[in-house]
Coordinates of C-alpha atoms in Angstrom, one line a residue:
X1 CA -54.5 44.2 -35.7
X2 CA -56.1 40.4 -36.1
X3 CA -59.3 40.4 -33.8
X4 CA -59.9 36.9 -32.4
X5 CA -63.4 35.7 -33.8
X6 CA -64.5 32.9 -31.3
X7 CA -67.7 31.0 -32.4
X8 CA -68.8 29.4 -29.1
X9 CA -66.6 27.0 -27.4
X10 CA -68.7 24.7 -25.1
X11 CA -66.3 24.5 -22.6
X12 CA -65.7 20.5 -22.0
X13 CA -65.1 20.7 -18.2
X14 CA -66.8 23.6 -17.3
X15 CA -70.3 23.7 -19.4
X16 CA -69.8 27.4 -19.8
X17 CA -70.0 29.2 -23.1
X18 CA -66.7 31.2 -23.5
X19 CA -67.6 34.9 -22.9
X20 CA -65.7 37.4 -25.0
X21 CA -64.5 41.1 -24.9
X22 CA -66.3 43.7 -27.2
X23 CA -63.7 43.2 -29.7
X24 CA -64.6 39.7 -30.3
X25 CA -67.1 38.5 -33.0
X26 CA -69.4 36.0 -31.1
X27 CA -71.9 33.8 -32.7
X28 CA -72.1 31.1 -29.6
X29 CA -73.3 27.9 -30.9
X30 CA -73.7 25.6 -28.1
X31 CA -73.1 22.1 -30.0
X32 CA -70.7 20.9 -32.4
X33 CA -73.6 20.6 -35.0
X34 CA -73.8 23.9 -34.6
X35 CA -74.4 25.6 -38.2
X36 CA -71.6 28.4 -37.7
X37 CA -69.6 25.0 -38.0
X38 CA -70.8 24.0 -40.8
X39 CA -68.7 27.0 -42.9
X40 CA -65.4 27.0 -44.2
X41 CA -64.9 30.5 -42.4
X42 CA -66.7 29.1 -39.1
X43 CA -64.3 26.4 -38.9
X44 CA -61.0 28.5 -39.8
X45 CA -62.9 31.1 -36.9
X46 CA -63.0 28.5 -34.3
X47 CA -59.7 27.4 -34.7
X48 CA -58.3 30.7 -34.3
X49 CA -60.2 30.7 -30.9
X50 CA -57.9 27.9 -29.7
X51 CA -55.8 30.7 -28.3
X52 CA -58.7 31.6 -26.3
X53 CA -60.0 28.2 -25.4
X54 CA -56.9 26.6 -24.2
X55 CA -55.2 29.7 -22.8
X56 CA -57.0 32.3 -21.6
X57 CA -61.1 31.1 -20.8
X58 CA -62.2 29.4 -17.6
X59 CA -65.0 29.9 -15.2
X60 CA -63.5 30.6 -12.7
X61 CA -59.9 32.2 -12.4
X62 CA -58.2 34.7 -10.2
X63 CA -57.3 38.0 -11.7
X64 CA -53.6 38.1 -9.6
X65 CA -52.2 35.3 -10.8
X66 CA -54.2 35.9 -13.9
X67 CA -55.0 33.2 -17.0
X68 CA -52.8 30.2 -17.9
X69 CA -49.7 32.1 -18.9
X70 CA -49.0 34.0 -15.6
X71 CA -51.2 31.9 -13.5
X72 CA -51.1 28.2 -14.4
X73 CA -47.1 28.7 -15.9
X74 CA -47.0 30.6 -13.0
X75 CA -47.7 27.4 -10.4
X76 CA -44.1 25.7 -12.6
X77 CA -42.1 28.8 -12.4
X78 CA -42.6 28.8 -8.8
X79 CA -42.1 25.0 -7.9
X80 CA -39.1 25.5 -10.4
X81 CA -38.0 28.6 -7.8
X82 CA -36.8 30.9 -10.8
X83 CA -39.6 33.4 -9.0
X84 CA -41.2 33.5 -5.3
X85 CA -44.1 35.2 -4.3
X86 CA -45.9 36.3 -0.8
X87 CA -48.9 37.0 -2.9
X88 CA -51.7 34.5 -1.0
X89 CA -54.5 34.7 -4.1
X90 CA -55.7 30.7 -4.8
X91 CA -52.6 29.7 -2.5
X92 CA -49.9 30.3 -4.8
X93 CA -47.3 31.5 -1.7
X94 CA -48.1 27.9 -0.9
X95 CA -47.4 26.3 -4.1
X96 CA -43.8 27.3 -4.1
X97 CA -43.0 27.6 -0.4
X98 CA -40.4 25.0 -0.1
X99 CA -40.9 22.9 3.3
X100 CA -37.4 24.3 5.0
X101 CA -34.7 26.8 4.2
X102 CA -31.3 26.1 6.7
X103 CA -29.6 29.4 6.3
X104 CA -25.5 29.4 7.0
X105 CA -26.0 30.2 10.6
X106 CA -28.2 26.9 10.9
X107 CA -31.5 28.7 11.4
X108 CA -34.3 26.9 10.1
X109 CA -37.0 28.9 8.4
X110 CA -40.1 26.4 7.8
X111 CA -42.7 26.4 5.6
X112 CA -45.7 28.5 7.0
X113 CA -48.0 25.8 7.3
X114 CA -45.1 23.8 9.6
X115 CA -45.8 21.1 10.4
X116 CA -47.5 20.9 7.3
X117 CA -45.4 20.0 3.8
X118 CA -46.7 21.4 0.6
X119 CA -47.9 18.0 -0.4
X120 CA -50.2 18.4 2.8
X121 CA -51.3 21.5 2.1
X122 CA -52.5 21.0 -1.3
X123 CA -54.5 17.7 -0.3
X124 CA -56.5 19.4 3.0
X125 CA -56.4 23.1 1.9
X126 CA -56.0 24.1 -1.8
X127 CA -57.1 20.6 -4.0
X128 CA -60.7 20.0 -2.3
X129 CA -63.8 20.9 -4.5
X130 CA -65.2 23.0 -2.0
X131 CA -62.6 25.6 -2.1
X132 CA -64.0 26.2 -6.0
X133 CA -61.9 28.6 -7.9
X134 CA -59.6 28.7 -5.2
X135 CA -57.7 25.4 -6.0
X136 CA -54.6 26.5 -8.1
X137 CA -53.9 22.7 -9.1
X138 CA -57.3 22.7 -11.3
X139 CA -56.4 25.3 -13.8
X140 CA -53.7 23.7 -16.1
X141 CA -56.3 20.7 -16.1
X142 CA -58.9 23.2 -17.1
X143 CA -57.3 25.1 -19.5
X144 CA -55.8 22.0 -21.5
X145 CA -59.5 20.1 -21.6
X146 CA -60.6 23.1 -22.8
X147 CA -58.0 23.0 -25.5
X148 CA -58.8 19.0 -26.0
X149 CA -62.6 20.1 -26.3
X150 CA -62.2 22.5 -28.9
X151 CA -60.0 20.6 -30.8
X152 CA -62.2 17.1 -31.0
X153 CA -65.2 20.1 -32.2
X154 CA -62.9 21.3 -35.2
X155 CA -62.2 17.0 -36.1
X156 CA -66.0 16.5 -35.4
X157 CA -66.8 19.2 -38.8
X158 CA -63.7 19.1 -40.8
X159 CA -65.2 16.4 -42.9
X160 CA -68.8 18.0 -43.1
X161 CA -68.0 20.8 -44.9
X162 CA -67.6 22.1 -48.0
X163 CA -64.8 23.6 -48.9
X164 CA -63.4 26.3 -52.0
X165 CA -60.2 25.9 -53.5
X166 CA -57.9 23.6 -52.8
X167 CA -60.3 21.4 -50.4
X168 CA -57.9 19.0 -49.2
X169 CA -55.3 20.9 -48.4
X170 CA -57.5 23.2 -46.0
X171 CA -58.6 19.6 -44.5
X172 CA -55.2 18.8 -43.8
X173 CA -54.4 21.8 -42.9
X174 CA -57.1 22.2 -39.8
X175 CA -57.1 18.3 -39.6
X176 CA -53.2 18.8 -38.6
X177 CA -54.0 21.9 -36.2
X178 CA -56.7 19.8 -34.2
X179 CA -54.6 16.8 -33.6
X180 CA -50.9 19.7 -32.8
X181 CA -53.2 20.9 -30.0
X182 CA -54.6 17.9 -28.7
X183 CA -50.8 16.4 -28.5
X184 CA -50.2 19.3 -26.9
X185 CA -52.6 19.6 -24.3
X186 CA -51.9 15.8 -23.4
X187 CA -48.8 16.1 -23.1
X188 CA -49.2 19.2 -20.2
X189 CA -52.2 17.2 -18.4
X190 CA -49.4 13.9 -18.7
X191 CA -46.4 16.0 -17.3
X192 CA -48.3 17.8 -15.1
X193 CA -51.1 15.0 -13.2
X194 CA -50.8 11.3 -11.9
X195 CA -53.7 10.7 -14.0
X196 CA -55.8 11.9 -17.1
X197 CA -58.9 11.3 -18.8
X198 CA -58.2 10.7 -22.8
X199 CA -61.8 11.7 -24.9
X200 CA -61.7 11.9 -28.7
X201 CA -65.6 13.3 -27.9
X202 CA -66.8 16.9 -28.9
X203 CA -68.8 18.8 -26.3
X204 CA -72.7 17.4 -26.4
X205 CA -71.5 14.1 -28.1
X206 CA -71.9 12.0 -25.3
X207 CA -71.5 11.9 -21.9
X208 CA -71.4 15.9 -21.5
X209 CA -68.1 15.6 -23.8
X210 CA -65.7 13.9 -20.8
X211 CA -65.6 10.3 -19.4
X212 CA -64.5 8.6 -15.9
X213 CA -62.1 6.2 -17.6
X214 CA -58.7 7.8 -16.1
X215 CA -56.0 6.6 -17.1
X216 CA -52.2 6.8 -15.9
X217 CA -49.5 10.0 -16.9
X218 CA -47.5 7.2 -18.8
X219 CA -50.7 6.8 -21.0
X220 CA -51.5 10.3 -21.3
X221 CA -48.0 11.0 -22.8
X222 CA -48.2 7.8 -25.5
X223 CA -51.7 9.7 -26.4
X224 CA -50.4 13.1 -26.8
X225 CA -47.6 11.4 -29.2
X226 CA -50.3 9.7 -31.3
X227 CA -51.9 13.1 -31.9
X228 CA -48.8 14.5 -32.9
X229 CA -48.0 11.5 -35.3
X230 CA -51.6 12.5 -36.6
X231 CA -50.4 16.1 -37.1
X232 CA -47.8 14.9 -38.7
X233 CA -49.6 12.4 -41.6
X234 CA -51.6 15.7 -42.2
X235 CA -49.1 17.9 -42.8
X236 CA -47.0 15.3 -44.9
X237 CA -49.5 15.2 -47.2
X238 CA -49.2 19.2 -47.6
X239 CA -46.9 21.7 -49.4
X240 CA -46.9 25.3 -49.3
X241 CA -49.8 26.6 -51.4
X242 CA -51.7 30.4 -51.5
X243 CA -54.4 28.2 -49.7
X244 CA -52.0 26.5 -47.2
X245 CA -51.0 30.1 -46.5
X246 CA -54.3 31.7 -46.3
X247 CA -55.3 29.1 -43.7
X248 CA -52.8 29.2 -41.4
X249 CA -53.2 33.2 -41.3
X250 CA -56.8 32.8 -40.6
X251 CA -55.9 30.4 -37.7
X252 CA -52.5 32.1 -36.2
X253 CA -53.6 35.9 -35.3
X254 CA -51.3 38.2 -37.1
X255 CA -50.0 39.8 -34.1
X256 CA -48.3 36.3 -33.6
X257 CA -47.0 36.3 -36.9
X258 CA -43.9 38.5 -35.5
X259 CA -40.5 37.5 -34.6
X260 CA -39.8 33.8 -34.4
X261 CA -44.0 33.4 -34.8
X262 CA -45.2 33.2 -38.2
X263 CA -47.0 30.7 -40.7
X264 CA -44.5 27.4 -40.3
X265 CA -44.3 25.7 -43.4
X266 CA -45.6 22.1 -43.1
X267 CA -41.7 21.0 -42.7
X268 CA -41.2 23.8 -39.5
X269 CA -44.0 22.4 -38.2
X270 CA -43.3 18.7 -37.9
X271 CA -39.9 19.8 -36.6
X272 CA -42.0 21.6 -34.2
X273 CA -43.5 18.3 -33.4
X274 CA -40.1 16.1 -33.4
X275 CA -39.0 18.5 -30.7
X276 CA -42.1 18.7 -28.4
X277 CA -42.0 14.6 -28.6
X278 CA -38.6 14.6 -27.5
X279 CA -39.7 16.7 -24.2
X280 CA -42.6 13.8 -23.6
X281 CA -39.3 11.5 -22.7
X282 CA -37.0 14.2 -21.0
X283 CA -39.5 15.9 -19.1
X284 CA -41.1 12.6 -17.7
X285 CA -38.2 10.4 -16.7
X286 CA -35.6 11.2 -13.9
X287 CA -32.4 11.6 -14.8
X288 CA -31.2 9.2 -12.9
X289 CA -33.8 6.3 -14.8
X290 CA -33.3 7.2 -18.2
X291 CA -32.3 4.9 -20.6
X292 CA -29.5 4.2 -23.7
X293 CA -32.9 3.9 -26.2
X294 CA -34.4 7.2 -24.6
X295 CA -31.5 9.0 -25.0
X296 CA -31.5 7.8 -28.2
X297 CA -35.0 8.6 -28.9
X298 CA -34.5 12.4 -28.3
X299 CA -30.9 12.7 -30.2
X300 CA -33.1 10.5 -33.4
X301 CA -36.2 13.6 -32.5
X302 CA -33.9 16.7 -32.0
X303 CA -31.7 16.1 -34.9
X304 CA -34.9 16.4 -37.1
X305 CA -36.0 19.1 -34.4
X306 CA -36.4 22.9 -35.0
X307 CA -33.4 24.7 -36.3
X308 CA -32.0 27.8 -35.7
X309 CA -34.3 29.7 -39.1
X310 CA -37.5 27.6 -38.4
X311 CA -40.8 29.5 -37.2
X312 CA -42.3 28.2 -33.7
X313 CA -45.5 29.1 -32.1
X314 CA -45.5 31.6 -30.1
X315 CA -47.9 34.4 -28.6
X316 CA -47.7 38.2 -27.8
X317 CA -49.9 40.6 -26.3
X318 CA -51.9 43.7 -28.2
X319 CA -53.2 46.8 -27.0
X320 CA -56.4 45.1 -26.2
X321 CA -55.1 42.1 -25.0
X322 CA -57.2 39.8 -27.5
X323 CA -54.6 37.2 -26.3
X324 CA -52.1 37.8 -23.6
X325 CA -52.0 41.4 -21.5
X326 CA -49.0 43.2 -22.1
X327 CA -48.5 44.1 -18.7
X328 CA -50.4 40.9 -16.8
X329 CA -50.5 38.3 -19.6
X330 CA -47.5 36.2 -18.7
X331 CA -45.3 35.2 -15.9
X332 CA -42.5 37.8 -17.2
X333 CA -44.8 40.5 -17.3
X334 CA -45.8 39.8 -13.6
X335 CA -42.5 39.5 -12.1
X336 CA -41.1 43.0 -14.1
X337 CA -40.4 45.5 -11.8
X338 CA -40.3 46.1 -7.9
X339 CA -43.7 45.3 -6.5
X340 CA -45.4 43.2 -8.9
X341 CA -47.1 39.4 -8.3
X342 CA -43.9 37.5 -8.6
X343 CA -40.4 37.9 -7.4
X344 CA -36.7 36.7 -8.5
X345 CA -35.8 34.3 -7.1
X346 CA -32.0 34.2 -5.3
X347 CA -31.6 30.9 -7.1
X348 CA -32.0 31.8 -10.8
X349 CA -29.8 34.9 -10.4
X350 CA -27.0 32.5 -8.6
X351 CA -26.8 30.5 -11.9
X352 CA -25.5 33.0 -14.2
X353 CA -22.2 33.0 -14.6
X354 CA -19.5 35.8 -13.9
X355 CA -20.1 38.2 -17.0
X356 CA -23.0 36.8 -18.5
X357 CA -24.9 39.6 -20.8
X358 CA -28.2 38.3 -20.3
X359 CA -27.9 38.8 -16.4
X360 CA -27.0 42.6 -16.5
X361 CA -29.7 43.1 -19.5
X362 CA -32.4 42.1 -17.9
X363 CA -31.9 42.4 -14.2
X364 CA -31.0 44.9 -11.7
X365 CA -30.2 44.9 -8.0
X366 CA -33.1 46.6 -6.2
X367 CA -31.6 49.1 -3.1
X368 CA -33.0 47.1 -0.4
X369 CA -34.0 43.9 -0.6
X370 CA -37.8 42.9 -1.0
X371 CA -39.0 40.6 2.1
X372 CA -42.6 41.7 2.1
X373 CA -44.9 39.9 4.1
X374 CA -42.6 37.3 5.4
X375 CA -44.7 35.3 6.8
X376 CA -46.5 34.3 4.0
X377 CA -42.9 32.2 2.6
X378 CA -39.7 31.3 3.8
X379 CA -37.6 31.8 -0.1
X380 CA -39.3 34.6 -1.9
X381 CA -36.9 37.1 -0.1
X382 CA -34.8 38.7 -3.1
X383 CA -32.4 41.7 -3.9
X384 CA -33.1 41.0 -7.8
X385 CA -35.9 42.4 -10.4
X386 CA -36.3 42.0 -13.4
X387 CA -35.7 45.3 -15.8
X388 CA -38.5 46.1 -18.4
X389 CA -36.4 46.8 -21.8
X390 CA -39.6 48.4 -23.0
X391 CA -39.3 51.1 -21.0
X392 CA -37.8 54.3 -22.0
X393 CA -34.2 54.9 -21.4
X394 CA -34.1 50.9 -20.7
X395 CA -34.3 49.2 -23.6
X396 CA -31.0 47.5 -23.2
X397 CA -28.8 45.5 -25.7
X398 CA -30.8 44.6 -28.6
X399 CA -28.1 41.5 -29.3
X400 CA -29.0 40.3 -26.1
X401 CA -32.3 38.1 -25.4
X402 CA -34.9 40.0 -23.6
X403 CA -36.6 38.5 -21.0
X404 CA -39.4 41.4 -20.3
X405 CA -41.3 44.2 -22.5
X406 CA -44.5 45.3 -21.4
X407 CA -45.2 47.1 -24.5
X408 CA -48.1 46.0 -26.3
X409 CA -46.8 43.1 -28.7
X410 CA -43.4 43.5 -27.0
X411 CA -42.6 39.9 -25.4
X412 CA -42.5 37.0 -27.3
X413 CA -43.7 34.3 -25.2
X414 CA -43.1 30.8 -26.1
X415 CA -46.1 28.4 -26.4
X416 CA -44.6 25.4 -27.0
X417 CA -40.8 24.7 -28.0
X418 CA -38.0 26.7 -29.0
X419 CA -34.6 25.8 -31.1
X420 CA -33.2 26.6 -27.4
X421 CA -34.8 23.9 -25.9
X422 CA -34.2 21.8 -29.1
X423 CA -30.6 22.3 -28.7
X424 CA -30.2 21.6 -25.2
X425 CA -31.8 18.3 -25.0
X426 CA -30.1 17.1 -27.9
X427 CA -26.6 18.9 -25.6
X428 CA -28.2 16.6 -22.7
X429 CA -28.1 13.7 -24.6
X430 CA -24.5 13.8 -26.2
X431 CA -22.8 14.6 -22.3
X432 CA -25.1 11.4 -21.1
X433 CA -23.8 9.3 -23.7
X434 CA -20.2 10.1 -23.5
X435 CA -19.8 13.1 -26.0
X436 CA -18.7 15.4 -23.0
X437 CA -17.4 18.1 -26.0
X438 CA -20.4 17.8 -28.4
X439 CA -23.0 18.7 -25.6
X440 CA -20.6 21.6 -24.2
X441 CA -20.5 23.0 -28.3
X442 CA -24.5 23.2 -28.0
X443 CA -24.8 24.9 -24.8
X444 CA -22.3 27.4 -26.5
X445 CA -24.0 27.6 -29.4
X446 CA -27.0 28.2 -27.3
X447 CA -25.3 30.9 -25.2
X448 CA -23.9 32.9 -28.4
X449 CA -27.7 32.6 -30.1
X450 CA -29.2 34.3 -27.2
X451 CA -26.0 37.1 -27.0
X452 CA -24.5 36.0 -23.9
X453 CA -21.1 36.8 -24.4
X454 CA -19.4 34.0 -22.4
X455 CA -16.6 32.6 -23.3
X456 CA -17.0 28.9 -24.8
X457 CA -16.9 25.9 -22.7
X458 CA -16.2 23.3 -25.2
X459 CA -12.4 22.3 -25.9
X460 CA -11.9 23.3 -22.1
X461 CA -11.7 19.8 -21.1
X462 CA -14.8 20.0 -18.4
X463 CA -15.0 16.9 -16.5
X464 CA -18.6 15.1 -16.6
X465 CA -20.0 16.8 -13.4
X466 CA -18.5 20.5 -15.1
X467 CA -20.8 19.5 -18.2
X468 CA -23.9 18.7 -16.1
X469 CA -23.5 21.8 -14.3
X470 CA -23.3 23.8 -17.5
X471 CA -26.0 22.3 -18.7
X472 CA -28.3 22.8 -15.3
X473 CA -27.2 26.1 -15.5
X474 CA -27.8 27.5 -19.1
X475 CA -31.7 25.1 -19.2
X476 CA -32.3 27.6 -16.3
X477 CA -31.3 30.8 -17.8
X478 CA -31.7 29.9 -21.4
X479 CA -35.0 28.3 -21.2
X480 CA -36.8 31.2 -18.9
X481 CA -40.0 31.6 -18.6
X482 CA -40.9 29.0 -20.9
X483 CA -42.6 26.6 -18.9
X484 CA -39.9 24.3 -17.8
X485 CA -38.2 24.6 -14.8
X486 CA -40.2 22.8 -12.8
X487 CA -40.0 19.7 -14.9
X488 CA -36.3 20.1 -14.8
X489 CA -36.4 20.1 -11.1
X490 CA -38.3 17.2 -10.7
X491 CA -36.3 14.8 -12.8
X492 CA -32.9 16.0 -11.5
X493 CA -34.3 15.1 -8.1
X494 CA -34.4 18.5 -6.2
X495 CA -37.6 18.0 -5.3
X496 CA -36.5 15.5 -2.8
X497 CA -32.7 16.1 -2.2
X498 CA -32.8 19.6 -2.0
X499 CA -30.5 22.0 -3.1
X500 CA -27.4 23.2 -1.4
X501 CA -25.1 25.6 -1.9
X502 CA -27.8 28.1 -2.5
X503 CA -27.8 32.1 -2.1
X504 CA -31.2 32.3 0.0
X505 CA -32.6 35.6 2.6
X506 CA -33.5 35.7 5.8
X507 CA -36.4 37.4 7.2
X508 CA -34.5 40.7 7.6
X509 CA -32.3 40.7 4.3
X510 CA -29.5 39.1 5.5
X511 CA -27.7 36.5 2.9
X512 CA -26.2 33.4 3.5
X513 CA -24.4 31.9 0.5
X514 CA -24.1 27.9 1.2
X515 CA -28.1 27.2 2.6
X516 CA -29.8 24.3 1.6
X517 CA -33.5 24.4 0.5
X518 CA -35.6 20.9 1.3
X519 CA -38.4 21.7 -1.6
X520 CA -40.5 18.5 -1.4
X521 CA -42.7 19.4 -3.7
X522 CA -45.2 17.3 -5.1
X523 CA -44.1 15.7 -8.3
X524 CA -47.0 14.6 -10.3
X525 CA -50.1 16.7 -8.6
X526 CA -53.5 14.5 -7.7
X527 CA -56.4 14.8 -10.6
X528 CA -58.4 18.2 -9.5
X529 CA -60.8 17.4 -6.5
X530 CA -62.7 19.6 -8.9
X531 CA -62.9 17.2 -11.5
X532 CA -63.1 14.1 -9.7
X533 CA -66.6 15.4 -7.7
X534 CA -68.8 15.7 -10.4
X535 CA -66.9 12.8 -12.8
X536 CA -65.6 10.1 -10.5
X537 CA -63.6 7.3 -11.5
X538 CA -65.2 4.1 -13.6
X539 CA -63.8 0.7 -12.6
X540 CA -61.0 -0.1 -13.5
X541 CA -59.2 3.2 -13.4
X542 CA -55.8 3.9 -12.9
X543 CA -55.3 5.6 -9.7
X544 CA -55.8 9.5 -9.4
X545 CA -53.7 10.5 -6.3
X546 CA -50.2 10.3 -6.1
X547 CA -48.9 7.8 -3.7
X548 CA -46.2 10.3 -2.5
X549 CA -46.9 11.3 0.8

């Protein structure tokens, strides 16, 4: 078993040193001039901690919801309505409460806080500083300037130390893992908030590490792109080497090296990146807007993206939970089984289609259905859960995808992309530019990689709305729990047509097959209240609330 060994991460946002389990080595310098940083081993350390920093430490969190995975990923899996919840720990029954459900017999069940929408709620309740830990919309910003923090603390030393071997390619090497991150956490804070706050300074640099120049989403995504074109000069200038493989085991913890985890070679991993910049231009632009040159764009990114053989990054849990709890640390492992945080949603199990493998894998129907404290929500009511195939007796299909183990190291979450995702937004792509049949072949290939057992869709002659509606329906299954449903909601427009045709509960367990749920979500949330208190906005700022009312 690899023990994460964190050496101090001054927290950007926060000011708080990360505290560690007892199976953690901790040295705790406070500044980036710190001398553990001045080591080749320090450095290699600290970068290691980025699983840590960016996913798992900040002062203040909730132990229901839990850490980013389940908590934070929980907040888009809920707004995405593949799970519900009448859990009422930092609001998040409210975060996904759509604002009406109109069930077939024309009741109306309205959000709780009627005559308050969810966009209400989270600017008088939830997002106000004074509610501290209690403001779900603060951690994703937390975690991922955590993540930015750390990673501007590695570029701050890289260059400062010496180095054995082969020095340049261990430069590269971490050189390439600073700026993968720092993409990466831009790109959540830009597909996630109206505004951001870009800062290339380490902790104790200057101005306490952070700065009140916010700038717009738009902005934020274009910066997380430049980092990953820095990632990618780095790792262009690497092959695979004894030290090129040394390093990255010393930064990925071996108990991600399984499955589809694993040391990428520097090839994998700027496919990796080809595919996470495609998402920057899918996730962040409506359906409806998108242009011939951004379709373009992605088929151009995905057709250099992650194949099928390539490694990704990816996380799993251990029996002391350095990283992720195996039965808490992500959203899967909080929705398995009857009475756990989250709940299937109606919706999610309405998409699979007839004889789908994946559905009866993973999923059983429970003998009454949950309702709960009914109050508390007006769409969480369910009939589904979700099976754990680590269980005895329950393991299930092993040619099928499994979408919950709570043994220790059992669940492979996905960090960032996947050759799924890949695959689909390069499918997206072909249907929206007129090769109906090419898409409809990826969504197959998509549905056969994951053991579905569907028949194909391609040479059926689907019309253009049939190929949409495959494609809706497999990014929902396909993609699960992998942090993207609610960005797939928001640029299909749900969030403010609705959808009909929906399987939905009443408060008693009745079903109604054709209801229509008004989400009206917020699309891009405010910048925390958190945040803006204590670093308020310099002149000349782009605006950091949402116009949307």
């Amino acid at each position: 078993m690899n023990k994460l060994k964190l050496y101090g991460l001054a927290l950007a946002l926060t000011g708080l040193l990360v505290s560690c389990k007892d199976q953690l080595d901790v040295q705790n310098p406070n500044q980036p001039s710190s001398p553990a940083l001045k080591t080749e081993s320090g450095l290699i350390s600290f970068g290691e901690g980025f699983y840590i920093t960016g996913f798992k430490d900040v002062k203040y969190y909730d132990g229901v919801p839990g850490y980013f995975w389940s908590g934070a990923i929980g907040n888009h899996e809920l707004m995405g309505d593949v799970i519900g919840t009448d859990i009422a720990n930092v609001f998040i029954n409210q975060i996904g409460a759509p604002n009406q459900v109109t069930l077939d017999d024309g009741t109306v069940l309205l959000n709780p806080n009627s005559p308050n929408k969810q966009i209400d709620f989270l600017r008088i309740t939830a997002n106000v500083n004074s509610t501290g830990f209690q403001n779900s919309t603060y951690y994703e910003w937390a975690y991922m300037y955590n993540m930015n923090n750390a990673a501007n603390t590695l570029l701050t030393n890289i260059d400062g130390v010496t180095f054995s071997g082969e020095a340049e390619t261990k430069k590269n090497v971490l050189k390439a893992w600073a700026y993968w991150w720092k993409g990466y956490a831009y790109a959540r804070i830009g597909s996630m908030y109206y505004a951001g706050v870009i800062n290339d300074k380490a902790n104790g640099e200057a101005l306490n590490g952070t700065n009140g120049n916010y700038v717009a989403k738009e902005a934020m995504i274009a910066e997380s792109n430049k980092n990953f074109d820095a990632a990618i000069t780095a790792l262009n200038s690497l092959s695979v080497t004894a030290d090129y493989t040394a390093t990255m085991q010393g930064l990925i913890p071996s108990f991600n090296r399984v499955g589809k985890g694993g040391v990428l070679t520097p090839a994998m991993w700027v496919r990796n990146i080809n595919t996470m910049k495609a998402r920057n231009i899918l996730v962040n632009t409506r359906v409806a807007d998108m242009t011939a040159a951004q379709w373009a764009s992605i088929l151009t990114l995905t057709n250099s993206g992650i194949t099928a053989s390539d490694l990704v990054f990816t996380g799993r849990s251990n029996a002391t939970s350095d990283f992720l709890s195996p039965t808490a640390g992500t959203v899967s492992a909080k929705t398995t089984g009857a009475n756990n945080t989250y709940k299937i949603s109606e919706r999610l199990i309405q998409d699979f289609k007839t004889g789908d493998l994946r559905l009866s894998n993973n999923f059983s129907r429970r003998s009454s259905a949950y309702i709960g404290e009914s109050s508390r929500g007006n769409a969480f009511f369910t009939r589904w859960t979700l099976i754990n195939r680590g269980a005895a007796g329950s393991e299930g299909n092993a040619s099928v995808i499994t979408f919950s183990n709570t043994n220790a190291g059992g669940y492979e979450q996905y960090l960032a992309s996947s050759y799924e995702e890949n695959q689909l937004m390069k499918a997206e792509a072909l249907i929206y530019t007129s090769n109906i049949e090419g898409g409809l072949a990826l969504i197959d290939e998509v549905r056969k990689y994951q053991g579905a057992g569907l028949t194909a869709v391609a040479g059926t002659s689907l019309s253009l709305a049939a190929a949409k509606e495959e494609l809706r329906r497999e990014r929902r299954i396909g993609l699960l729990f992998r942090a993207l449903s609610f960005y797939d909601a928001r640029r299909w427009g749900l969030l403010e047509t609705g959808r009909t045709g929906a399987v939905a509960l009443n408060r008693t367990g009745a079903v109604s097959t054709n209801a229509t749920i008004n989400y009206g979500f917020l699309d891009y949330w405010d910048v925390p209240d958190n945040e803006i208190a204590y670093n308020p906005p310099a002149a000349g700022s782009a605006p950091t609330k949402n116009p949307k009312q």
